[in-house]
XYZ file of C-alpha atoms in Angstrom:
144
model
C 88.269 -86.960 30.871
C 90.012 -85.732 27.759
C 93.344 -85.340 29.651
C 93.128 -88.952 30.791
C 92.365 -90.064 27.251
C 95.326 -88.041 25.890
C 97.727 -89.482 28.513
C 96.600 -93.027 27.688
C 97.003 -92.358 23.962
C 100.504 -90.884 24.481
C 101.611 -93.919 26.504
C 100.365 -96.299 23.806
C 102.012 -94.418 20.961
C 105.209 -94.108 22.999
C 105.438 -97.908 23.198
C 104.771 -98.230 19.486
C 107.463 -95.643 18.748
C 109.950 -97.596 20.898
C 109.110 -100.842 19.103
C 109.468 -98.970 15.804
C 112.887 -97.686 16.819
C 113.995 -101.166 17.921
C 112.809 -102.552 14.577
C 114.809 -99.915 12.718
C 117.907 -100.742 14.772
C 117.422 -104.474 14.155
C 117.082 -103.748 10.451
C 120.327 -101.788 10.419
C 122.151 -104.578 12.262
C 120.816 -107.218 9.829
C 121.801 -105.167 6.782
C 125.306 -104.578 8.143
C 125.737 -108.252 9.126
C 124.514 -109.448 5.727
C 126.743 -107.009 3.844
C 129.753 -107.941 5.984
C 129.149 -111.647 5.348
C 128.807 -111.038 1.615
C 132.071 -109.048 1.636
C 134.009 -111.665 3.639
C 132.868 -114.569 1.452
C 133.712 -112.607 -1.708
C 137.106 -111.649 -0.297
C 137.897 -115.258 0.615
C 136.844 -116.565 -2.790
C 138.960 -113.931 -4.554
C 141.941 -114.855 -2.356
C 141.694 -118.459 -3.582
C 142.141 -117.209 -7.167
C 139.776 -119.838 -8.612
C 138.920 -119.535 -12.292
C 135.798 -121.172 -13.677
C 136.824 -123.904 -16.113
C 136.488 -122.891 -19.764
C 134.088 -125.771 -20.471
C 131.600 -124.679 -17.793
C 128.034 -123.932 -18.923
C 128.308 -120.418 -17.496
C 131.113 -117.971 -16.614
C 133.936 -119.992 -18.234
C 137.272 -118.229 -17.663
C 135.839 -115.856 -15.043
C 137.319 -115.559 -11.556
C 135.094 -117.072 -8.866
C 133.986 -114.154 -6.698
C 130.244 -114.547 -6.311
C 127.453 -117.062 -5.834
C 126.668 -117.736 -9.490
C 130.212 -118.379 -10.642
C 130.918 -120.454 -7.490
C 127.897 -122.595 -8.375
C 129.035 -122.869 -11.984
C 132.520 -124.007 -10.937
C 131.028 -126.585 -8.557
C 128.964 -127.979 -11.426
C 131.937 -128.257 -13.779
C 134.035 -129.925 -11.047
C 131.339 -132.595 -10.812
C 131.389 -133.014 -14.585
C 135.187 -133.449 -14.612
C 135.135 -135.857 -11.668
C 132.475 -138.045 -13.283
C 134.500 -138.083 -16.510
C 137.570 -139.220 -14.547
C 135.649 -141.933 -12.685
C 133.585 -143.242 -15.615
C 130.417 -141.780 -14.113
C 130.885 -143.199 -10.616
C 130.645 -141.182 -7.424
C 133.081 -141.483 -4.524
C 130.767 -143.891 -2.700
C 130.422 -146.099 -5.773
C 134.180 -146.557 -6.245
C 136.046 -149.397 -4.584
C 138.357 -148.489 -1.724
C 141.379 -149.562 -3.717
C 140.354 -147.703 -6.898
C 143.103 -145.177 -7.775
C 140.578 -142.574 -9.005
C 138.736 -142.616 -5.689
C 140.993 -139.796 -4.454
C 140.009 -137.694 -7.485
C 136.349 -138.202 -6.619
C 137.008 -137.365 -2.963
C 138.872 -134.145 -3.775
C 136.161 -133.125 -6.219
C 133.548 -133.755 -3.549
C 135.436 -131.605 -1.022
C 135.912 -128.784 -3.522
C 132.244 -128.847 -4.509
C 131.172 -128.812 -0.855
C 133.379 -125.780 -0.202
C 131.978 -123.918 -3.186
C 128.408 -124.831 -2.251
C 129.088 -123.589 1.283
C 129.985 -120.199 -0.163
C 126.806 -120.249 -2.275
C 124.757 -120.941 0.866
C 126.618 -118.178 2.746
C 125.686 -115.730 -0.013
C 122.067 -116.820 0.299
C 122.091 -116.307 4.058
C 123.728 -112.891 3.613
C 121.100 -111.861 1.046
C 118.338 -113.125 3.332
C 119.739 -111.146 6.272
C 119.927 -107.977 4.196
C 116.398 -108.513 2.875
C 115.074 -109.039 6.389
C 116.974 -105.937 7.475
C 115.195 -103.863 4.848
C 111.872 -105.373 5.925
C 112.528 -104.543 9.603
C 113.583 -101.009 8.655
C 110.350 -100.477 6.738
C 108.289 -101.985 9.538
C 109.973 -99.777 12.132
C 109.581 -96.688 9.992
C 105.885 -97.524 9.454
C 105.262 -98.071 13.151
C 106.870 -94.737 14.010
C 104.814 -92.954 11.347
C 101.593 -94.519 12.632
C 102.402 -93.544 16.218
């Protein structure tokens, strides 16, 4: 009876160890994918050679190469666009208004910068989930 109990216990812990190993592997993949995304977005932002406007609330004069300075530059672009359009957004300007193109370009630039901010968030989330899966897998293997 004790041999049967030991065999059953070994089979159960073997499955838990496999799930633990798969969790560890998933964690590693998520960390690598998140880090690679972070690197690519940073590399692309640096390649654009964008400098945060001096009159920005934060990071004035700094090169845009991360989520916080990308956000700051997006905010100051909005400020400049609203100054140029007397406080009107693209949608509020008439189709024949000559500053409508300024508002449109500002909108496109802000959307691009916000896309990078979101990409950084997704990359950070992936890395955080990777760490969580690593810890879960390690715990499962220790318990088995």
